[in-house]
């Protein structure tokens, strides 16, 4: 199993319609890319630990996608639905 971790924050000027489009692109990727075995998205929660200060950027969200192997991850990365998601 391979976990692909994506830390991200929506653009500050992202409109409500843009947020809806981002969610829709993620849902499409989950539905259309067969190599994704499991996916979770959640907010980053700061607990006040010293290691949290090591991050130079404050990413509000994390997405964790799981794949069977490297070829499955590469299939996901090359898939048009991923390209659409990445553009959001």
Tab-separated table of N, CA, C and O in Angstrom:
chain	number	residue	atom	x	y	z
A	1	UNK	N	0.839	-1.163	0.000
A	1	UNK	CA	0.000	0.000	0.000
A	1	UNK	C	0.891	1.235	0.000
A	1	UNK	O	1.901	1.295	0.686
A	2	UNK	N	0.487	2.222	-0.782
A	2	UNK	CA	1.181	3.509	-0.849
A	2	UNK	C	0.178	4.599	-0.465
A	2	UNK	O	-0.953	4.602	-0.961
A	3	UNK	N	0.598	5.493	0.404
A	3	UNK	CA	-0.234	6.635	0.778
A	3	UNK	C	0.322	7.878	0.098
A	3	UNK	O	1.516	8.159	0.176
A	4	UNK	N	-0.539	8.586	-0.584
A	4	UNK	CA	-0.198	9.848	-1.236
A	4	UNK	C	-0.837	10.943	-0.381
A	4	UNK	O	-2.056	11.003	-0.247
A	5	UNK	N	-0.015	11.781	0.246
A	5	UNK	CA	-0.503	12.822	1.157
A	5	UNK	C	-0.376	14.173	0.471
A	5	UNK	O	0.709	14.536	-0.002
A	6	UNK	N	-1.474	14.892	0.428
A	6	UNK	CA	-1.503	16.217	-0.191
A	6	UNK	C	-1.931	17.218	0.869
A	6	UNK	O	-3.027	17.113	1.418
A	7	UNK	N	-1.060	18.162	1.163
A	7	UNK	CA	-1.401	19.260	2.065
A	7	UNK	C	-1.795	20.447	1.192
A	7	UNK	O	-1.104	20.773	0.222
A	8	UNK	N	-2.914	21.087	1.523
A	8	UNK	CA	-3.355	22.187	0.666
A	8	UNK	C	-4.198	23.179	1.449
A	8	UNK	O	-4.666	22.911	2.548
A	9	UNK	N	-4.358	24.338	0.854
A	9	UNK	CA	-5.295	25.335	1.348
A	9	UNK	C	-5.944	25.965	0.120
A	9	UNK	O	-5.266	26.252	-0.885
A	10	UNK	N	-7.228	26.169	0.176
A	10	UNK	CA	-7.893	26.831	-0.951
A	10	UNK	C	-7.353	28.253	-1.124
A	10	UNK	O	-6.935	28.889	-0.157
A	11	UNK	N	-7.360	28.720	-2.342
A	11	UNK	CA	-6.929	30.096	-2.608
A	11	UNK	C	-7.761	31.062	-1.775
A	11	UNK	O	-8.963	30.863	-1.594
A	12	UNK	N	-7.134	32.101	-1.282
A	12	UNK	CA	-7.829	33.066	-0.417
A	12	UNK	C	-9.020	33.709	-1.119
A	12	UNK	O	-10.028	34.018	-0.488
A	13	UNK	N	-8.917	33.885	-2.423
A	13	UNK	CA	-9.988	34.555	-3.166
A	13	UNK	C	-10.948	33.566	-3.838
A	13	UNK	O	-11.707	33.946	-4.724
A	14	UNK	N	-10.933	32.321	-3.393
A	14	UNK	CA	-11.804	31.308	-3.995
A	14	UNK	C	-13.260	31.598	-3.637
A	14	UNK	O	-13.619	31.705	-2.461
A	15	UNK	N	-14.074	31.739	-4.654
A	15	UNK	CA	-15.484	32.051	-4.458
A	15	UNK	C	-16.239	30.816	-3.968
A	15	UNK	O	-15.734	29.695	-4.055
A	16	UNK	N	-17.453	31.012	-3.483
A	16	UNK	CA	-18.265	29.843	-3.123
A	16	UNK	C	-18.448	28.881	-4.310
A	16	UNK	O	-18.394	27.666	-4.129
A	17	UNK	N	-18.611	29.417	-5.494
A	17	UNK	CA	-18.732	28.556	-6.674
A	17	UNK	C	-17.421	27.813	-6.931
A	17	UNK	O	-17.435	26.648	-7.348
A	18	UNK	N	-16.312	28.468	-6.677
A	18	UNK	CA	-15.014	27.816	-6.826
A	18	UNK	C	-14.825	26.694	-5.826
A	18	UNK	O	-14.267	25.639	-6.149
A	19	UNK	N	-15.294	26.896	-4.601
A	19	UNK	CA	-15.226	25.831	-3.578
A	19	UNK	C	-16.082	24.638	-4.004
A	19	UNK	O	-15.679	23.488	-3.851
A	20	UNK	N	-17.260	24.930	-4.539
A	20	UNK	CA	-18.138	23.864	-5.021
A	20	UNK	C	-17.460	23.106	-6.158
A	20	UNK	O	-17.520	21.871	-6.212
A	21	UNK	N	-16.793	23.823	-7.049
A	21	UNK	CA	-16.089	23.179	-8.158
A	21	UNK	C	-14.936	22.314	-7.662
A	21	UNK	O	-14.680	21.234	-8.200
A	22	UNK	N	-14.230	22.762	-6.623
A	22	UNK	CA	-13.140	21.986	-6.047
A	22	UNK	C	-13.666	20.673	-5.464
A	22	UNK	O	-13.110	19.599	-5.709
A	23	UNK	N	-14.734	20.747	-4.710
A	23	UNK	CA	-15.341	19.540	-4.137
A	23	UNK	C	-15.817	18.618	-5.252
A	23	UNK	O	-15.609	17.397	-5.201
A	24	UNK	N	-16.440	19.174	-6.276
A	24	UNK	CA	-16.924	18.365	-7.393
A	24	UNK	C	-15.768	17.674	-8.122
A	24	UNK	O	-15.880	16.508	-8.511
A	25	UNK	N	-14.651	18.378	-8.289
A	25	UNK	CA	-13.491	17.784	-8.956
A	25	UNK	C	-12.927	16.632	-8.128
A	25	UNK	O	-12.526	15.599	-8.671
A	26	UNK	N	-12.924	16.780	-6.808
A	26	UNK	CA	-12.452	15.704	-5.942
A	26	UNK	C	-13.397	14.502	-6.024
A	26	UNK	O	-12.963	13.357	-6.150
A	27	UNK	N	-14.696	14.765	-5.981
A	27	UNK	CA	-15.673	13.677	-6.092
A	27	UNK	C	-15.549	12.955	-7.428
A	27	UNK	O	-15.634	11.725	-7.483
A	28	UNK	N	-15.337	13.703	-8.499
A	28	UNK	CA	-15.162	13.099	-9.821
A	28	UNK	C	-13.924	12.221	-9.853
A	28	UNK	O	-13.958	11.103	-10.373
A	29	UNK	N	-12.833	12.695	-9.288
A	29	UNK	CA	-11.601	11.906	-9.259
A	29	UNK	C	-11.829	10.602	-8.500
A	29	UNK	O	-11.406	9.530	-8.947
A	30	UNK	N	-12.511	10.669	-7.363
A	30	UNK	CA	-12.785	9.457	-6.588
A	30	UNK	C	-13.652	8.469	-7.363
A	30	UNK	O	-13.461	7.257	-7.281
A	31	UNK	N	-14.584	8.990	-8.101
A	31	UNK	CA	-15.508	8.138	-8.851
A	31	UNK	C	-14.870	7.550	-10.119
A	31	UNK	O	-15.123	6.409	-10.463
A	32	UNK	N	-14.017	8.323	-10.772
A	32	UNK	CA	-13.526	7.936	-12.094
A	32	UNK	C	-12.148	7.299	-12.116
A	32	UNK	O	-11.772	6.705	-13.128
A	33	UNK	N	-11.390	7.404	-11.051
A	33	UNK	CA	-10.029	6.850	-11.062
A	33	UNK	C	-10.045	5.546	-10.271
A	33	UNK	O	-10.088	5.546	-9.044
A	34	UNK	N	-10.007	4.425	-10.984
A	34	UNK	CA	-10.171	3.136	-10.310
A	34	UNK	C	-9.008	2.726	-9.412
A	34	UNK	O	-9.183	1.872	-8.541
A	35	UNK	N	-7.845	3.324	-9.582
A	35	UNK	CA	-6.693	2.896	-8.782
A	35	UNK	C	-6.708	3.451	-7.358
A	35	UNK	O	-5.943	3.000	-6.513
A	36	UNK	N	-7.608	4.398	-7.055
A	36	UNK	CA	-7.725	4.916	-5.690
A	36	UNK	C	-8.441	3.862	-4.846
A	36	UNK	O	-9.559	3.477	-5.140
A	37	UNK	N	-7.781	3.389	-3.810
A	37	UNK	CA	-8.381	2.379	-2.928
A	37	UNK	C	-9.166	3.012	-1.784
A	37	UNK	O	-10.189	2.505	-1.366
A	38	UNK	N	-8.654	4.115	-1.261
A	38	UNK	CA	-9.323	4.800	-0.158
A	38	UNK	C	-8.847	6.242	-0.150
A	38	UNK	O	-7.707	6.521	-0.514
A	39	UNK	N	-9.718	7.149	0.294
A	39	UNK	CA	-9.351	8.562	0.362
A	39	UNK	C	-10.034	9.216	1.548
A	39	UNK	O	-11.183	8.893	1.872
A	40	UNK	N	-9.310	10.097	2.204
A	40	UNK	CA	-9.835	10.889	3.312
A	40	UNK	C	-9.334	12.315	3.168
A	40	UNK	O	-8.190	12.540	2.780
A	41	UNK	N	-10.192	13.260	3.499
A	41	UNK	CA	-9.818	14.673	3.511
A	41	UNK	C	-10.272	15.245	4.843
A	41	UNK	O	-11.371	14.949	5.314
A	42	UNK	N	-9.410	16.050	5.443
A	42	UNK	CA	-9.785	16.660	6.708
A	42	UNK	C	-9.014	17.938	6.966
A	42	UNK	O	-8.037	18.241	6.279
A	43	UNK	N	-9.467	18.671	7.947
A	43	UNK	CA	-8.794	19.899	8.361
A	43	UNK	C	-7.594	19.576	9.234
A	43	UNK	O	-7.616	18.633	10.006
A	44	UNK	N	-6.586	20.404	9.109
A	44	UNK	CA	-5.418	20.293	9.978
A	44	UNK	C	-5.773	20.913	11.322
A	44	UNK	O	-6.336	22.005	11.403
A	45	UNK	N	-5.463	20.210	12.373
A	45	UNK	CA	-5.744	20.684	13.717
A	45	UNK	C	-4.428	20.931	14.441
A	45	UNK	O	-3.629	20.011	14.612
A	46	UNK	N	-4.200	22.164	14.818
A	46	UNK	CA	-2.980	22.507	15.549
A	46	UNK	C	-3.189	22.245	17.036
A	46	UNK	O	-4.200	22.634	17.611
A	47	UNK	N	-2.204	21.588	17.655
A	47	UNK	CA	-2.296	21.214	19.058
A	47	UNK	C	-1.312	21.978	19.946
A	47	UNK	O	-1.268	21.753	21.146
A	48	UNK	N	-0.485	22.838	19.346
A	48	UNK	CA	0.462	23.614	20.119
A	48	UNK	C	1.795	22.922	20.359
A	48	UNK	O	2.577	23.368	21.196
A	49	UNK	N	2.077	21.851	19.634
A	49	UNK	CA	3.351	21.147	19.774
A	49	UNK	C	4.449	21.905	19.021
A	49	UNK	O	4.209	22.542	18.000
A	50	UNK	N	5.668	21.817	19.522
A	50	UNK	CA	6.775	22.580	18.936
A	50	UNK	C	7.043	22.194	17.483
A	50	UNK	O	7.421	23.037	16.678
A	51	UNK	N	6.835	20.928	17.121
A	51	UNK	CA	7.109	20.510	15.738
A	51	UNK	C	6.155	21.152	14.733
A	51	UNK	O	6.468	21.252	13.555
A	52	UNK	N	5.004	21.622	15.192
A	52	UNK	CA	4.074	22.285	14.273
A	52	UNK	C	4.669	23.573	13.718
A	52	UNK	O	4.377	23.965	12.594
A	53	UNK	N	5.539	24.219	14.476
A	53	UNK	CA	6.167	25.463	14.032
A	53	UNK	C	7.198	25.227	12.939
A	53	UNK	O	7.651	26.167	12.297
A	54	UNK	N	7.565	23.973	12.694
A	54	UNK	CA	8.554	23.674	11.664
A	54	UNK	C	8.000	23.844	10.253
A	54	UNK	O	8.758	24.015	9.315
A	55	UNK	N	6.690	23.787	10.101
A	55	UNK	CA	6.095	23.977	8.777
A	55	UNK	C	6.178	25.442	8.392
A	55	UNK	O	5.756	26.313	9.158
A	56	UNK	N	6.720	25.702	7.226
A	56	UNK	CA	6.863	27.079	6.762
A	56	UNK	C	5.547	27.620	6.196
A	56	UNK	O	5.348	28.819	6.150
A	57	UNK	N	4.685	26.727	5.759
A	57	UNK	CA	3.384	27.131	5.227
A	57	UNK	C	2.293	26.492	6.071
A	57	UNK	O	2.441	25.373	6.547
A	58	UNK	N	1.226	27.224	6.273
A	58	UNK	CA	0.110	26.702	7.043
A	58	UNK	C	-0.936	26.148	6.089
A	58	UNK	O	-1.742	26.884	5.539
A	59	UNK	N	-0.899	24.851	5.888
A	59	UNK	CA	-1.884	24.197	5.035
A	59	UNK	C	-3.075	23.805	5.895
A	59	UNK	O	-2.933	23.130	6.907
A	60	UNK	N	-4.238	24.249	5.473
A	60	UNK	CA	-5.448	24.065	6.266
A	60	UNK	C	-6.018	22.645	6.175
A	60	UNK	O	-6.669	22.176	7.101
A	61	UNK	N	-5.750	21.976	5.059
A	61	UNK	CA	-6.342	20.660	4.822
A	61	UNK	C	-5.278	19.637	4.449
A	61	UNK	O	-4.215	19.986	3.943
A	62	UNK	N	-5.627	18.379	4.662
A	62	UNK	CA	-4.802	17.264	4.206
A	62	UNK	C	-5.715	16.259	3.517
A	62	UNK	O	-6.827	15.983	3.982
A	63	UNK	N	-5.233	15.738	2.395
A	63	UNK	CA	-5.909	14.635	1.708
A	63	UNK	C	-4.944	13.459	1.722
A	63	UNK	O	-3.757	13.626	1.423
A	64	UNK	N	-5.441	12.297	2.101
A	64	UNK	CA	-4.639	11.076	2.105
A	64	UNK	C	-5.329	10.086	1.176
A	64	UNK	O	-6.468	9.694	1.425
A	65	UNK	N	-4.630	9.732	0.106
A	65	UNK	CA	-5.157	8.772	-0.863
A	65	UNK	C	-4.294	7.524	-0.826
A	65	UNK	O	-3.072	7.624	-0.756
A	66	UNK	N	-4.924	6.367	-0.860
A	66	UNK	CA	-4.196	5.099	-0.783
A	66	UNK	C	-4.302	4.339	-2.105
A	66	UNK	O	-5.365	4.310	-2.732
A	67	UNK	N	-3.169	3.715	-2.455
A	67	UNK	CA	-3.042	2.959	-3.703
A	67	UNK	C	-2.365	1.630	-3.409
A	67	UNK	O	-1.618	1.512	-2.441
A	68	UNK	N	-2.601	0.644	-4.271
A	68	UNK	CA	-1.993	-0.676	-4.076
A	68	UNK	C	-0.483	-0.648	-4.266
A	68	UNK	O	0.248	-1.334	-3.561
A	69	UNK	N	-0.020	0.151	-5.247
A	69	UNK	CA	1.409	0.158	-5.566
A	69	UNK	C	1.747	1.431	-6.344
A	69	UNK	O	0.876	2.262	-6.610
A	70	UNK	N	3.024	1.563	-6.709
A	70	UNK	CA	3.490	2.768	-7.413
A	70	UNK	C	2.837	2.931	-8.774
A	70	UNK	O	2.546	4.059	-9.187
A	71	UNK	N	2.570	1.842	-9.465
A	71	UNK	CA	1.931	1.968	-10.778
A	71	UNK	C	0.502	2.488	-10.641
A	71	UNK	O	0.030	3.255	-11.487
A	72	UNK	N	-0.186	2.123	-9.570
A	72	UNK	CA	-1.530	2.642	-9.330
A	72	UNK	C	-1.486	4.139	-9.023
A	72	UNK	O	-2.330	4.902	-9.497
A	73	UNK	N	-0.493	4.558	-8.240
A	73	UNK	CA	-0.315	5.988	-7.965
A	73	UNK	C	-0.021	6.734	-9.262
A	73	UNK	O	-0.603	7.791	-9.522
A	74	UNK	N	0.849	6.203	-10.094
A	74	UNK	CA	1.179	6.856	-11.358
A	74	UNK	C	-0.033	6.936	-12.281
A	74	UNK	O	-0.208	7.930	-12.996
A	75	UNK	N	-0.877	5.902	-12.271
A	75	UNK	CA	-2.104	5.932	-13.080
A	75	UNK	C	-3.016	7.065	-12.596
A	75	UNK	O	-3.619	7.775	-13.412
A	76	UNK	N	-3.115	7.229	-11.302
A	76	UNK	CA	-3.894	8.327	-10.721
A	76	UNK	C	-3.325	9.680	-11.156
A	76	UNK	O	-4.064	10.568	-11.592
A	77	UNK	N	-2.016	9.845	-11.029
A	77	UNK	CA	-1.391	11.125	-11.364
A	77	UNK	C	-1.563	11.497	-12.831
A	77	UNK	O	-1.664	12.680	-13.166
A	78	UNK	N	-1.621	10.495	-13.703
A	78	UNK	CA	-1.750	10.742	-15.142
A	78	UNK	C	-3.204	10.861	-15.596
A	78	UNK	O	-3.465	11.290	-16.722
A	79	UNK	N	-4.129	10.500	-14.758
A	79	UNK	CA	-5.543	10.463	-15.142
A	79	UNK	C	-6.083	11.879	-15.362
A	79	UNK	O	-5.774	12.794	-14.597
A	80	UNK	N	-6.925	12.086	-16.396
A	80	UNK	CA	-7.500	13.414	-16.648
A	80	UNK	C	-8.298	13.978	-15.466
A	80	UNK	O	-8.286	15.190	-15.238
A	81	UNK	N	-8.955	13.127	-14.695
A	81	UNK	CA	-9.717	13.616	-13.537
A	81	UNK	C	-8.761	14.176	-12.478
A	81	UNK	O	-9.109	15.143	-11.784
A	82	UNK	N	-7.566	13.606	-12.357
A	82	UNK	CA	-6.579	14.173	-11.428
A	82	UNK	C	-6.082	15.510	-11.957
A	82	UNK	O	-5.897	16.460	-11.189
A	83	UNK	N	-5.853	15.588	-13.246
A	83	UNK	CA	-5.397	16.845	-13.843
A	83	UNK	C	-6.411	17.964	-13.583
A	83	UNK	O	-6.037	19.095	-13.261
A	84	UNK	N	-7.698	17.640	-13.696
A	84	UNK	CA	-8.746	18.619	-13.424
A	84	UNK	C	-8.735	19.026	-11.957
A	84	UNK	O	-8.831	20.206	-11.628
A	85	UNK	N	-8.594	18.054	-11.072
A	85	UNK	CA	-8.533	18.338	-9.638
A	85	UNK	C	-7.325	19.213	-9.316
A	85	UNK	O	-7.439	20.206	-8.590
A	86	UNK	N	-6.181	18.880	-9.855
A	86	UNK	CA	-4.961	19.636	-9.591
A	86	UNK	C	-5.082	21.085	-10.074
A	86	UNK	O	-4.496	21.986	-9.472
A	87	UNK	N	-5.837	21.311	-11.131
A	87	UNK	CA	-5.993	22.676	-11.648
A	87	UNK	C	-6.877	23.529	-10.751
A	87	UNK	O	-6.859	24.753	-10.854
A	88	UNK	N	-7.642	22.901	-9.884
A	88	UNK	CA	-8.544	23.639	-8.991
A	88	UNK	C	-7.752	24.257	-7.871
A	88	UNK	O	-8.129	25.150	-7.206
